[in-house]
PDB file of C-alpha atoms and ligand atoms in Angstrom:
ATOM      1  CA  MET A   5     -62.078 141.368 -41.554  1.00 42.00           C
ATOM      2  CA  ALA A   6     -63.289 138.093 -42.865  1.00 44.00           C
ATOM      3  CA  ALA A   7     -59.656 136.588 -42.686  1.00 43.00           C
ATOM      4  CA  ASN A   8     -59.644 137.172 -39.246  1.00 42.00           C
ATOM      5  CA  ARG A   9     -62.531 135.136 -38.775  1.00 43.00           C
ATOM      6  CA  ARG A  10     -61.174 132.585 -40.686  1.00 43.00           C
ATOM      7  CA  LEU A  11     -58.067 132.486 -37.502  1.00 40.00           C
ATOM      8  CA  GLU A  12     -60.294 132.757 -34.857  1.00 42.00           C
ATOM      9  CA  SER A  13     -62.296 129.918 -35.634  1.00 48.00           C
ATOM     10  CA  LYS A  14     -58.830 127.674 -36.491  1.00 48.00           C
ATOM     11  CA  GLU A  15     -57.969 128.958 -32.997  1.00 49.00           C
ATOM     12  CA  HIS A  16     -61.183 127.769 -31.749  1.00 47.00           C
ATOM     13  CA  ARG A  17     -61.073 123.977 -33.223  1.00 47.00           C
ATOM     14  CA  LEU A  18     -57.540 123.823 -32.441  1.00 49.00           C
ATOM     15  CA  ASN A  19     -58.376 124.930 -28.731  1.00 50.00           C
ATOM     16  CA  LYS A  20     -60.394 122.166 -28.382  1.00 55.00           C
ATOM     17  CA  LEU A  21     -58.138 119.757 -29.953  1.00 55.00           C
ATOM     18  CA  ILE A  22     -55.496 120.610 -27.144  1.00 56.00           C
ATOM     19  CA  PRO A  23     -56.559 118.716 -24.118  1.00 54.00           C
ATOM     20  CA  LEU A  24     -57.732 120.802 -20.964  1.00 48.00           C
ATOM     21  CA  GLY A  25     -54.095 120.475 -19.016  1.00 53.00           C
ATOM     22  CA  VAL A  26     -51.337 120.906 -21.342  1.00 57.00           C
ATOM     23  CA  ASP A  27     -50.072 124.071 -20.135  1.00 61.00           C
ATOM     24  CA  GLU A  28     -48.650 127.049 -22.766  1.00 64.00           C
ATOM     25  CA  ARG A  29     -45.231 126.788 -21.956  1.00 60.00           C
ATOM     26  CA  LEU A  30     -45.341 123.303 -23.352  1.00 70.00           C
ATOM     27  CA  SER A  31     -46.112 124.743 -26.464  1.00 78.00           C
ATOM     28  CA  HIS A  32     -42.354 125.504 -26.117  1.00 82.00           C
ATOM     29  CA  PHE A  33     -41.934 121.681 -26.365  1.00 89.00           C
ATOM     30  CA  VAL A  34     -44.779 120.957 -28.897  1.00 90.00           C
ATOM     31  CA  GLU A  35     -46.592 121.827 -31.703  1.00 90.00           C
ATOM     32  CA  VAL A  36     -50.270 120.900 -31.717  1.00 89.00           C
ATOM     33  CA  ILE A  37     -51.723 120.318 -35.253  1.00 90.00           C
ATOM     34  CA  GLU A  38     -55.143 119.635 -36.318  1.00 89.00           C
ATOM     35  CA  PRO A  39     -54.572 116.597 -38.583  1.00 94.00           C
ATOM     36  CA  ARG A  40     -56.701 116.799 -41.682  1.00 93.00           C
ATOM     37  CA  ARG A  41     -55.637 114.059 -44.388  1.00 96.00           C
ATOM     38  CA  THR A  42     -56.998 111.546 -44.564  1.00 95.00           C
ATOM     39  CA  LEU A  43     -55.707 107.987 -45.390  1.00 95.00           C
ATOM     40  CA  GLU A  44     -57.392 108.060 -49.194  1.00 96.00           C
ATOM     41  CA  ASP A  45     -54.626 111.182 -49.041  1.00 97.00           C
ATOM     42  CA  LEU A  46     -51.678 108.304 -49.138  1.00 98.00           C
ATOM     43  CA  VAL A  47     -50.171 106.106 -51.506  1.00 98.00           C
ATOM     44  CA  LEU A  48     -48.400 103.178 -49.547  1.00 97.00           C
ATOM     45  CA  SER A  49     -46.884 100.412 -50.458  1.00 96.00           C
ATOM     46  CA  GLN A  50     -49.030  97.039 -49.832  1.00 95.00           C
ATOM     47  CA  GLN A  51     -46.619  96.307 -47.075  1.00 96.00           C
ATOM     48  CA  ASN A  52     -47.056  99.824 -45.312  1.00 97.00           C
ATOM     49  CA  GLN A  53     -50.335  99.161 -45.951  1.00 97.00           C
ATOM     50  CA  GLU A  54     -50.779  95.946 -43.961  1.00 97.00           C
ATOM     51  CA  ILE A  55     -48.892  97.339 -41.235  1.00 98.00           C
ATOM     52  CA  LEU A  56     -50.893 100.615 -40.639  1.00 97.00           C
ATOM     53  CA  ALA A  57     -53.845  98.524 -40.949  1.00 97.00           C
ATOM     54  CA  GLY A  58     -52.330  95.754 -38.274  1.00 97.00           C
ATOM     55  CA  LEU A  59     -51.579  98.693 -35.862  1.00 97.00           C
ATOM     56  CA  LEU A  60     -54.810 100.389 -36.483  1.00 96.00           C
ATOM     57  CA  HIS A  61     -56.821  97.354 -35.582  1.00 97.00           C
ATOM     58  CA  GLU A  62     -54.268  96.410 -32.530  1.00 97.00           C
ATOM     59  CA  PHE A  63     -55.641  99.929 -31.418  1.00 96.00           C
ATOM     60  CA  ARG A  64     -58.955  99.942 -31.607  1.00 95.00           C
ATOM     61  CA  HIS A  65     -58.583  96.887 -29.791  1.00 96.00           C
ATOM     62  CA  SER A  66     -56.493  97.754 -26.889  1.00 95.00           C
ATOM     63  CA  ASP A  67     -58.636  97.233 -24.176  1.00 95.00           C
ATOM     64  CA  THR A  68     -58.939  93.122 -25.303  1.00 97.00           C
ATOM     65  CA  LEU A  69     -55.199  92.857 -25.630  1.00 96.00           C
ATOM     66  CA  ARG A  70     -54.927  94.317 -21.998  1.00 94.00           C
ATOM     67  CA  ARG A  71     -57.117  92.075 -20.520  1.00 97.00           C
ATOM     68  CA  HIS A  72     -54.718  89.686 -21.715  1.00 97.00           C
ATOM     69  CA  ALA A  73     -52.006  91.457 -20.273  1.00 96.00           C
ATOM     70  CA  LEU A  74     -50.206  91.963 -23.805  1.00 95.00           C
ATOM     71  CA  THR A  75     -50.307  95.963 -25.190  1.00 93.00           C
ATOM     72  CA  ALA A  76     -51.330  97.288 -28.003  1.00 95.00           C
ATOM     73  CA  ARG A  77     -47.798  97.852 -31.231  1.00 96.00           C
ATOM     74  CA  SER A  78     -47.560 101.706 -30.229  1.00 96.00           C
ATOM     75  CA  LYS A  79     -44.247 102.823 -30.514  1.00 97.00           C
ATOM     76  CA  LEU A  80     -43.127 103.071 -34.481  1.00 98.00           C
ATOM     77  CA  LEU A  81     -40.217 104.232 -36.380  1.00 97.00           C
ATOM     78  CA  PHE A  82     -40.617 105.517 -39.472  1.00 97.00           C
ATOM     79  CA  CYS A  83     -37.447 105.644 -41.768  1.00 97.00           C
ATOM     80  CA  GLY A  84     -36.796 106.632 -45.655  1.00 97.00           C
ATOM     81  CA  PRO A  85     -35.365 109.112 -47.818  1.00 96.00           C
ATOM     82  CA  PRO A  86     -37.285 112.731 -48.054  1.00 96.00           C
ATOM     83  CA  GLY A  87     -40.934 113.547 -49.286  1.00 98.00           C
ATOM     84  CA  CYS A  88     -41.578 109.997 -49.260  1.00 98.00           C
ATOM     85  CA  GLY A  89     -44.556 109.854 -46.489  1.00 98.00           C
ATOM     86  CA  LYS A  90     -42.997 109.874 -42.921  1.00 97.00           C
ATOM     87  CA  THR A  91     -44.806 113.158 -41.888  1.00 97.00           C
ATOM     88  CA  ILE A  92     -47.714 113.034 -44.001  1.00 97.00           C
ATOM     89  CA  THR A  93     -48.145 109.428 -42.511  1.00 98.00           C
ATOM     90  CA  ALA A  94     -48.212 110.255 -38.953  1.00 98.00           C
ATOM     91  CA  GLU A  95     -50.641 112.977 -39.268  1.00 97.00           C
ATOM     92  CA  ILE A  96     -53.394 110.468 -41.242  1.00 97.00           C
ATOM     93  CA  LEU A  97     -53.087 108.517 -38.143  1.00 97.00           C
ATOM     94  CA  ALA A  98     -53.648 111.059 -35.418  1.00 96.00           C
ATOM     95  CA  LYS A  99     -56.861 111.704 -38.281  1.00 96.00           C
ATOM     96  CA  ASP A 100     -58.120 108.512 -38.031  1.00 95.00           C
ATOM     97  CA  LEU A 101     -57.653 107.724 -34.349  1.00 95.00           C
ATOM     98  CA  GLY A 102     -59.105 111.130 -33.788  1.00 94.00           C
ATOM     99  CA  LEU A 103     -56.037 112.294 -31.519  1.00 94.00           C
ATOM    100  CA  PRO A 104     -53.909 115.669 -31.696  1.00 93.00           C
ATOM    101  CA  LEU A 105     -50.623 115.353 -33.660  1.00 95.00           C
ATOM    102  CA  PHE A 106     -47.975 116.579 -31.346  1.00 94.00           C
ATOM    103  CA  VAL A 107     -44.797 117.809 -32.996  1.00 94.00           C
ATOM    104  CA  ALA A 108     -41.719 117.673 -30.700  1.00 93.00           C
ATOM    105  CA  ARG A 109     -40.278 121.109 -31.394  1.00 88.00           C
ATOM    106  CA  LEU A 110     -36.230 119.911 -31.051  1.00 87.00           C
ATOM    107  CA  ASP A 111     -35.255 123.526 -31.772  1.00 86.00           C
ATOM    108  CA  GLY A 112     -37.425 123.940 -28.444  1.00 86.00           C
ATOM    109  CA  ILE A 113     -36.110 121.030 -27.000  1.00 90.00           C
ATOM    110  CA  ILE A 114     -32.383 120.655 -27.644  1.00 87.00           C
ATOM    111  CA  SER A 115     -30.294 123.210 -25.879  1.00 85.00           C
ATOM    112  CA  SER A 116     -27.076 123.908 -25.155  1.00 77.00           C
ATOM    113  CA  PHE A 117     -26.981 123.702 -21.132  1.00 80.00           C
ATOM    114  CA  LEU A 118     -25.854 120.964 -19.630  1.00 71.00           C
ATOM    115  CA  GLY A 119     -28.498 118.425 -18.878  1.00 82.00           C
ATOM    116  CA  GLU A 120     -31.286 120.668 -20.292  1.00 89.00           C
ATOM    117  CA  THR A 121     -32.341 118.828 -23.341  1.00 90.00           C
ATOM    118  CA  ALA A 122     -32.690 115.193 -21.391  1.00 90.00           C
ATOM    119  CA  SER A 123     -35.176 117.621 -19.291  1.00 92.00           C
ATOM    120  CA  ASN A 124     -37.041 118.903 -21.780  1.00 92.00           C
ATOM    121  CA  LEU A 125     -37.640 115.329 -23.822  1.00 93.00           C
ATOM    122  CA  ARG A 126     -38.893 114.554 -19.831  1.00 93.00           C
ATOM    123  CA  LYS A 127     -41.234 116.811 -20.408  1.00 91.00           C
ATOM    124  CA  THR A 128     -42.110 116.043 -23.489  1.00 93.00           C
ATOM    125  CA  PHE A 129     -42.815 112.579 -23.062  1.00 94.00           C
ATOM    126  CA  ASP A 130     -44.946 113.515 -19.935  1.00 91.00           C
ATOM    127  CA  ILE A 131     -47.493 115.304 -21.972  1.00 87.00           C
ATOM    128  CA  ALA A 132     -47.983 112.311 -23.984  1.00 90.00           C
ATOM    129  CA  ASN A 133     -47.925 110.060 -21.300  1.00 92.00           C
ATOM    130  CA  THR A 134     -50.563 111.897 -20.176  1.00 89.00           C
ATOM    131  CA  HIS A 135     -53.242 113.396 -23.164  1.00 88.00           C
ATOM    132  CA  PRO A 136     -53.813 110.460 -26.132  1.00 92.00           C
ATOM    133  CA  CYS A 137     -51.951 111.958 -28.850  1.00 94.00           C
ATOM    134  CA  VAL A 138     -49.981 111.041 -31.570  1.00 96.00           C
ATOM    135  CA  LEU A 139     -46.506 112.280 -30.322  1.00 96.00           C
ATOM    136  CA  PHE A 140     -44.492 112.783 -33.374  1.00 97.00           C
ATOM    137  CA  LEU A 141     -40.483 113.142 -33.133  1.00 96.00           C
ATOM    138  CA  ASP A 142     -39.027 114.361 -36.594  1.00 94.00           C
ATOM    139  CA  GLU A 143     -35.679 114.133 -37.168  1.00 92.00           C
ATOM    140  CA  PHE A 144     -35.140 111.576 -34.478  1.00 93.00           C
ATOM    141  CA  ASP A 145     -31.322 111.033 -35.703  1.00 90.00           C
ATOM    142  CA  ALA A 146     -30.361 114.646 -33.644  1.00 87.00           C
ATOM    143  CA  LEU A 147     -31.373 113.317 -30.502  1.00 86.00           C
ATOM    144  CA  ALA A 148     -30.587 109.293 -31.250  1.00 85.00           C
ATOM    145  CA  ARG A 149     -27.192 109.755 -32.900  1.00 80.00           C
ATOM    146  CA  ALA A 150     -24.674 106.957 -31.799  1.00 71.00           C
ATOM    147  CA  ARG A 151     -23.151 107.233 -28.837  1.00 66.00           C
ATOM    148  CA  SER A 152     -19.750 106.144 -29.836  1.00 59.00           C
ATOM    149  CA  ASP A 153     -19.508 109.710 -32.550  1.00 55.00           C
ATOM    150  CA  ASN A 154     -16.249 110.649 -31.003  1.00 57.00           C
ATOM    151  CA  SER A 155     -17.177 114.137 -32.205  1.00 53.00           C
ATOM    152  CA  GLU A 156     -20.189 114.473 -29.563  1.00 56.00           C
ATOM    153  CA  HIS A 157     -19.238 114.451 -26.215  1.00 64.00           C
ATOM    154  CA  ASN A 158     -20.265 112.618 -22.513  1.00 75.00           C
ATOM    155  CA  GLU A 159     -23.968 114.687 -22.960  1.00 75.00           C
ATOM    156  CA  LEU A 160     -24.948 113.704 -26.209  1.00 78.00           C
ATOM    157  CA  ARG A 161     -24.437 109.717 -24.725  1.00 81.00           C
ATOM    158  CA  ARG A 162     -26.577 111.063 -21.715  1.00 84.00           C
ATOM    159  CA  VAL A 163     -28.505 112.337 -23.840  1.00 87.00           C
ATOM    160  CA  VAL A 164     -29.543 109.160 -25.980  1.00 88.00           C
ATOM    161  CA  ASN A 165     -29.442 106.941 -22.810  1.00 90.00           C
ATOM    162  CA  SER A 166     -32.417 109.179 -21.399  1.00 91.00           C
ATOM    163  CA  LEU A 167     -34.360 109.043 -24.431  1.00 92.00           C
ATOM    164  CA  LEU A 168     -33.745 105.151 -23.999  1.00 93.00           C
ATOM    165  CA  MET A 169     -34.980 104.741 -21.072  1.00 94.00           C
ATOM    166  CA  MET A 170     -38.290 107.309 -22.057  1.00 95.00           C
ATOM    167  CA  ILE A 171     -39.411 105.410 -24.837  1.00 95.00           C
ATOM    168  CA  ASP A 172     -39.170 101.870 -22.549  1.00 94.00           C
ATOM    169  CA  HIS A 173     -41.350 103.823 -20.498  1.00 94.00           C
ATOM    170  CA  PHE A 174     -44.239 105.178 -22.994  1.00 94.00           C
ATOM    171  CA  ARG A 175     -47.257 104.082 -22.006  1.00 90.00           C
ATOM    172  CA  GLY A 176     -49.257 106.722 -23.573  1.00 88.00           C
ATOM    173  CA  ARG A 177     -52.761 106.135 -24.783  1.00 90.00           C
ATOM    174  CA  GLY A 178     -51.636 107.021 -28.259  1.00 94.00           C
ATOM    175  CA  PHE A 179     -48.925 106.669 -30.651  1.00 97.00           C
ATOM    176  CA  LEU A 180     -45.055 107.599 -30.515  1.00 97.00           C
ATOM    177  CA  ILE A 181     -43.298 108.183 -33.668  1.00 98.00           C
ATOM    178  CA  ALA A 182     -40.003 108.951 -33.862  1.00 96.00           C
ATOM    179  CA  ALA A 183     -39.019 109.492 -37.765  1.00 96.00           C
ATOM    180  CA  SER A 184     -35.527 109.972 -39.117  1.00 95.00           C
ATOM    181  CA  ASN A 185     -33.882 110.011 -43.286  1.00 93.00           C
ATOM    182  CA  LEU A 186     -30.590 109.482 -41.469  1.00 90.00           C
ATOM    183  CA  GLU A 187     -31.543 106.107 -40.055  1.00 87.00           C
ATOM    184  CA  GLU A 188     -28.107 104.430 -40.478  1.00 88.00           C
ATOM    185  CA  THR A 189     -26.681 107.144 -38.072  1.00 87.00           C
ATOM    186  CA  LEU A 190     -29.367 106.427 -35.141  1.00 88.00           C
ATOM    187  CA  ASP A 191     -27.583 104.323 -32.507  1.00 85.00           C
ATOM    188  CA  SER A 192     -28.320 100.390 -32.873  1.00 86.00           C
ATOM    189  CA  ALA A 193     -30.062 100.017 -29.214  1.00 88.00           C
ATOM    190  CA  VAL A 194     -32.715 102.383 -30.254  1.00 90.00           C
ATOM    191  CA  TRP A 195     -33.895  99.849 -33.088  1.00 91.00           C
ATOM    192  CA  ARG A 196     -35.098  97.581 -30.637  1.00 92.00           C
ATOM    193  CA  ARG A 197     -37.404 100.013 -28.847  1.00 94.00           C
ATOM    194  CA  PHE A 198     -39.954 100.160 -30.991  1.00 96.00           C
ATOM    195  CA  ASP A 199     -42.616  98.117 -31.709  1.00 96.00           C
ATOM    196  CA  GLU A 200     -42.752  98.535 -35.095  1.00 97.00           C
ATOM    197  CA  VAL A 201     -40.191  99.596 -38.276  1.00 96.00           C
ATOM    198  CA  MET A 202     -41.835 101.324 -41.154  1.00 97.00           C
ATOM    199  CA  LEU A 203     -39.799 101.903 -44.253  1.00 97.00           C
ATOM    200  CA  PHE A 204     -41.262 105.076 -46.722  1.00 98.00           C
ATOM    201  CA  ASP A 205     -38.854 104.232 -49.965  1.00 98.00           C
ATOM    202  CA  LEU A 206     -38.885 106.165 -53.657  1.00 98.00           C
ATOM    203  CA  PRO A 207     -42.462 104.925 -54.923  1.00 98.00           C
ATOM    204  CA  LYS A 208     -42.371 102.041 -57.261  1.00 98.00           C
ATOM    205  CA  ASP A 209     -44.235 102.696 -61.028  1.00 98.00           C
ATOM    206  CA  LYS A 210     -47.736 101.743 -59.442  1.00 97.00           C
ATOM    207  CA  ASP A 211     -47.517 103.910 -56.475  1.00 98.00           C
ATOM    208  CA  ILE A 212     -46.270 106.525 -59.355  1.00 98.00           C
ATOM    209  CA  ARG A 213     -49.041 106.145 -61.167  1.00 98.00           C
ATOM    210  CA  ARG A 214     -51.729 105.877 -58.376  1.00 98.00           C
ATOM    211  CA  LEU A 215     -49.689 109.368 -56.721  1.00 98.00           C
ATOM    212  CA  LEU A 216     -50.748 111.145 -60.608  1.00 98.00           C
ATOM    213  CA  VAL A 217     -53.658 110.101 -60.183  1.00 97.00           C
ATOM    214  CA  LEU A 218     -54.711 111.128 -57.001  1.00 98.00           C
ATOM    215  CA  LYS A 219     -53.139 114.755 -57.270  1.00 98.00           C
ATOM    216  CA  THR A 220     -54.733 115.495 -60.327  1.00 97.00           C
ATOM    217  CA  ARG A 221     -58.769 114.024 -59.419  1.00 96.00           C
ATOM    218  CA  ASN A 222     -59.568 117.901 -59.334  1.00 96.00           C
ATOM    219  CA  PHE A 223     -57.605 118.859 -62.027  1.00 96.00           C
ATOM    220  CA  LYS A 224     -58.043 116.351 -64.562  1.00 95.00           C
ATOM    221  CA  ALA A 225     -54.847 115.967 -67.502  1.00 97.00           C
ATOM    222  CA  ASP A 226     -55.909 116.199 -71.603  1.00 95.00           C
ATOM    223  CA  PHE A 227     -53.371 112.829 -72.056  1.00 97.00           C
ATOM    224  CA  PRO A 228     -53.469 109.929 -70.121  1.00 97.00           C
ATOM    225  CA  ILE A 229     -51.454 110.797 -66.744  1.00 97.00           C
ATOM    226  CA  GLU A 230     -50.246 107.767 -66.145  1.00 96.00           C
ATOM    227  CA  LYS A 231     -48.027 107.415 -69.797  1.00 97.00           C
ATOM    228  CA  LYS A 232     -45.870 110.029 -67.454  1.00 98.00           C
ATOM    229  CA  THR A 233     -44.329 106.818 -64.874  1.00 98.00           C
ATOM    230  CA  MET A 234     -41.533 106.218 -66.455  1.00 97.00           C
ATOM    231  CA  GLN A 235     -40.172 109.203 -66.908  1.00 96.00           C
ATOM    232  CA  LEU A 236     -40.748 109.851 -63.231  1.00 98.00           C
ATOM    233  CA  ARG A 237     -38.686 106.997 -61.413  1.00 97.00           C
ATOM    234  CA  GLY A 238     -36.648 108.317 -58.803  1.00 96.00           C
ATOM    235  CA  LEU A 239     -38.480 111.201 -57.908  1.00 97.00           C
ATOM    236  CA  SER A 240     -40.492 111.276 -53.997  1.00 98.00           C
ATOM    237  CA  TYR A 241     -43.530 111.857 -53.645  1.00 98.00           C
ATOM    238  CA  ALA A 242     -43.524 115.232 -52.915  1.00 98.00           C
ATOM    239  CA  ASP A 243     -41.341 115.885 -55.828  1.00 98.00           C
ATOM    240  CA  ILE A 244     -44.156 114.423 -58.128  1.00 98.00           C
ATOM    241  CA  GLU A 245     -46.837 116.017 -56.171  1.00 98.00           C
ATOM    242  CA  ARG A 246     -44.839 119.646 -57.046  1.00 98.00           C
ATOM    243  CA  ILE A 247     -44.975 118.654 -60.719  1.00 98.00           C
ATOM    244  CA  CYS A 248     -48.484 117.924 -60.467  1.00 98.00           C
ATOM    245  CA  MET A 249     -49.415 121.231 -58.663  1.00 98.00           C
ATOM    246  CA  ASN A 250     -46.749 123.039 -61.080  1.00 98.00           C
ATOM    247  CA  SER A 251     -48.529 121.632 -64.456  1.00 98.00           C
ATOM    248  CA  ILE A 252     -51.798 122.242 -63.239  1.00 98.00           C
ATOM    249  CA  LYS A 253     -51.137 126.255 -62.147  1.00 98.00           C
ATOM    250  CA  ARG A 254     -49.021 126.979 -65.432  1.00 98.00           C
ATOM    251  CA  SER A 255     -52.410 125.525 -67.635  1.00 98.00           C
ATOM    252  CA  ILE A 256     -54.460 127.385 -65.275  1.00 98.00           C
ATOM    253  CA  LEU A 257     -52.125 130.854 -66.307  1.00 98.00           C
ATOM    254  CA  GLU A 258     -52.730 129.187 -70.117  1.00 97.00           C
ATOM    255  CA  GLY A 259     -56.792 129.746 -69.760  1.00 98.00           C
ATOM    256  CA  SER A 260     -56.838 125.780 -69.625  1.00 97.00           C
ATOM    257  CA  ARG A 261     -59.491 123.883 -67.657  1.00 96.00           C
ATOM    258  CA  THR A 262     -57.442 120.581 -68.109  1.00 97.00           C
ATOM    259  CA  ILE A 263     -53.544 119.663 -67.421  1.00 98.00           C
ATOM    260  CA  LEU A 264     -51.655 120.612 -71.042  1.00 98.00           C
ATOM    261  CA  GLU A 265     -49.324 117.988 -71.883  1.00 98.00           C
ATOM    262  CA  SER A 266     -46.753 120.704 -72.641  1.00 98.00           C
ATOM    263  CA  GLU A 267     -47.038 122.020 -69.008  1.00 98.00           C
ATOM    264  CA  PHE A 268     -46.798 118.757 -67.088  1.00 98.00           C
ATOM    265  CA  GLU A 269     -43.421 118.337 -69.439  1.00 98.00           C
ATOM    266  CA  SER A 270     -42.179 122.072 -68.493  1.00 98.00           C
ATOM    267  CA  ALA A 271     -43.107 121.170 -64.920  1.00 98.00           C
ATOM    268  CA  VAL A 272     -41.066 117.903 -64.786  1.00 98.00           C
ATOM    269  CA  ARG A 273     -37.811 119.871 -66.733  1.00 97.00           C
ATOM    270  CA  GLU A 274     -38.474 122.407 -63.680  1.00 97.00           C
ATOM    271  CA  GLU A 275     -38.264 119.341 -61.164  1.00 97.00           C
ATOM    272  CA  ARG A 276     -35.154 118.463 -63.231  1.00 95.00           C
ATOM    273  CA  ARG A 277     -33.094 121.490 -62.904  1.00 95.00           C
ATOM    274  CA  ARG A 278     -33.951 121.095 -59.209  1.00 93.00           C
ATOM    275  CA  GLN A 279     -32.532 118.132 -58.468  1.00 92.00           C
ATOM    276  CA  ALA A 280     -29.413 118.382 -60.527  1.00 91.00           C
ATOM    277  CA  ILE A 281     -29.439 121.811 -57.680  1.00 91.00           C
ATOM    278  CA  ARG A 282     -29.368 119.810 -55.023  1.00 83.00           C
ATOM    279  CA  VAL A 283     -27.252 116.707 -56.470  1.00 84.00           C
ATOM    280  CA  ARG A 284     -24.664 119.465 -56.434  1.00 83.00           C
ATOM    281  CA  VAL A 285     -24.719 120.930 -53.333  1.00 80.00           C
ATOM    282  CA  LYS A 286     -25.356 117.210 -51.437  1.00 71.00           C
ATOM    283  CA  PRO A 287     -21.939 116.805 -49.700  1.00 60.00           C
ATOM    284  CA  ARG A 288     -22.463 119.808 -47.784  1.00 53.00           C
ATOM    285  CA  ASN A 289     -25.713 119.189 -47.224  1.00 45.00           C
ATOM    286  CA  PRO A 290     -25.868 115.267 -46.231  1.00 49.00           C
ATOM    287  CA  ARG A 291     -29.366 115.381 -45.075  1.00 47.00           C
ATOM    288  CA  GLY A 292     -30.405 115.584 -48.329  1.00 45.00           C
ATOM    289  CA  ARG A 293     -32.928 118.696 -48.597  1.00 44.00           C
TER     290      ARG A 293
HETATM  291  N1  ATP B 318     -46.891 108.837 -49.823  1.00 94.16           N
HETATM  292  C1  ATP B 318     -47.532 109.253 -49.874  1.00 94.16           C
HETATM  293  N2  ATP B 318     -48.873 109.511 -50.430  1.00 94.16           N
HETATM  294  C2  ATP B 318     -48.803 110.699 -50.522  1.00 94.16           C
HETATM  295  N3  ATP B 318     -48.763 111.952 -50.834  1.00 94.16           N
HETATM  296  C3  ATP B 318     -47.591 112.173 -50.632  1.00 94.16           C
HETATM  297  C4  ATP B 318     -46.817 110.923 -49.655  1.00 94.16           C
HETATM  298  N4  ATP B 318     -45.273 110.820 -49.529  1.00 94.16           N
HETATM  299  C5  ATP B 318     -45.306 112.038 -49.535  1.00 94.16           C
HETATM  300  N5  ATP B 318     -46.838 112.683 -49.612  1.00 94.16           N
HETATM  301  C6  ATP B 318     -46.467 114.404 -50.129  1.00 94.16           C
HETATM  302  O1  ATP B 318     -45.047 115.187 -50.027  1.00 94.16           O
HETATM  303  C7  ATP B 318     -45.684 115.966 -49.090  1.00 94.16           C
HETATM  304  C8  ATP B 318     -44.320 115.893 -47.931  1.00 94.16           C
HETATM  305  O2  ATP B 318     -44.336 114.219 -47.575  1.00 94.16           O
HETATM  306  P1  ATP B 318     -44.012 114.033 -45.898  1.00 94.16           P
HETATM  307  O3  ATP B 318     -43.699 115.743 -45.501  1.00 94.16           O
HETATM  308  O4  ATP B 318     -44.864 112.585 -45.434  1.00 94.16           O
HETATM  309  O5  ATP B 318     -42.191 113.269 -46.413  1.00 94.16           O
HETATM  310  P2  ATP B 318     -41.406 112.726 -45.448  1.00 94.16           P
HETATM  311  O6  ATP B 318     -41.106 111.401 -45.506  1.00 94.16           O
HETATM  312  O7  ATP B 318     -42.167 113.261 -43.656  1.00 94.16           O
HETATM  313  O8  ATP B 318     -39.974 113.788 -45.469  1.00 94.16           O
HETATM  314  P3  ATP B 318     -38.491 114.292 -44.424  1.00 94.16           P
HETATM  315  O9  ATP B 318     -37.896 113.444 -44.307  1.00 94.16           O
HETATM  316  O10 ATP B 318     -38.266 115.266 -45.341  1.00 94.16           O
HETATM  317  O11 ATP B 318     -39.228 114.982 -43.228  1.00 94.16           O
HETATM  318  C9  ATP B 318     -46.691 115.325 -47.819  1.00 94.16           C
HETATM  319  O12 ATP B 318     -47.509 116.544 -47.636  1.00 94.16           O
HETATM  320  C10 ATP B 318     -47.943 115.017 -48.881  1.00 94.16           C
HETATM  321  O13 ATP B 318     -48.602 116.024 -49.773  1.00 94.16           O
HETATM  322 MG1   MG B 319     -41.258 114.688 -42.518  1.00 94.16          MG
END
């Protein structure tokens, strides 16, 4: 009963976020997500912090820019390895601007029927052009793969051409964000369509330290957590977050009120085991997931 109420109230909140006029059938193409996390939940490189601050500033002053016949940057390409902040940054950008996050559903958009993928994309862009939102096109490489790719037929060429046109004509009052961790496969003509390209790379030592502090803010460690930084080099933010969460769970189950160093070490070992499996299966799984 209580769970039902929770669900209802969540739906109620989401309905408020879905702008009037977004037809139910369009949920086939976009998933509306209520952004929750804030800038405080994010660890960004100095460079990305500056870019993001600049984008938010421009967006908030877009009327001033418009009076001078200028437009705020709104088309962004997020690149970089898995688990390094592309999706969470899109969510936080939406949260900061009070906009809903529309995540394009590639499974609904990409069709095996001739011409239908481009038409589905057009409908998706129509939503973002008419409703203020952050439109997030994840796994963008699946749509914008290099047109010279011989293994694909002409249909892909047509989809990429239409996609480029849609990006060019995007005039939504929000952001269009495309994300890819296979950026090297993107068609070269794609790059200049974007006002800004941001690289979300693996964390440097100081980012690892900040992430460790952030992720253990509610459940402190009984040892100086920053000293684990060097051990975590080469892992993604998502991997390190998982280590923190697993060590918290393990410590709780050991009856502790703090993170035990022995449990943190076990969680690191567990993560390394996962990584070893990932490396072994990589040749068959180029997306690295
Ligand atoms: N820079 C970051 N700061 C704080 N937390 C992060 C950061 N990057 C990732 N995380 C954590 O890891 C989770 C997964 O990251 P995210 O979904 O943003 O990765 P991604 O770059 O979109 O990866 P993929 O290419 O696999 O889609 C986030 O939900 C967040 O909890
Ligand atoms: Mg992602």
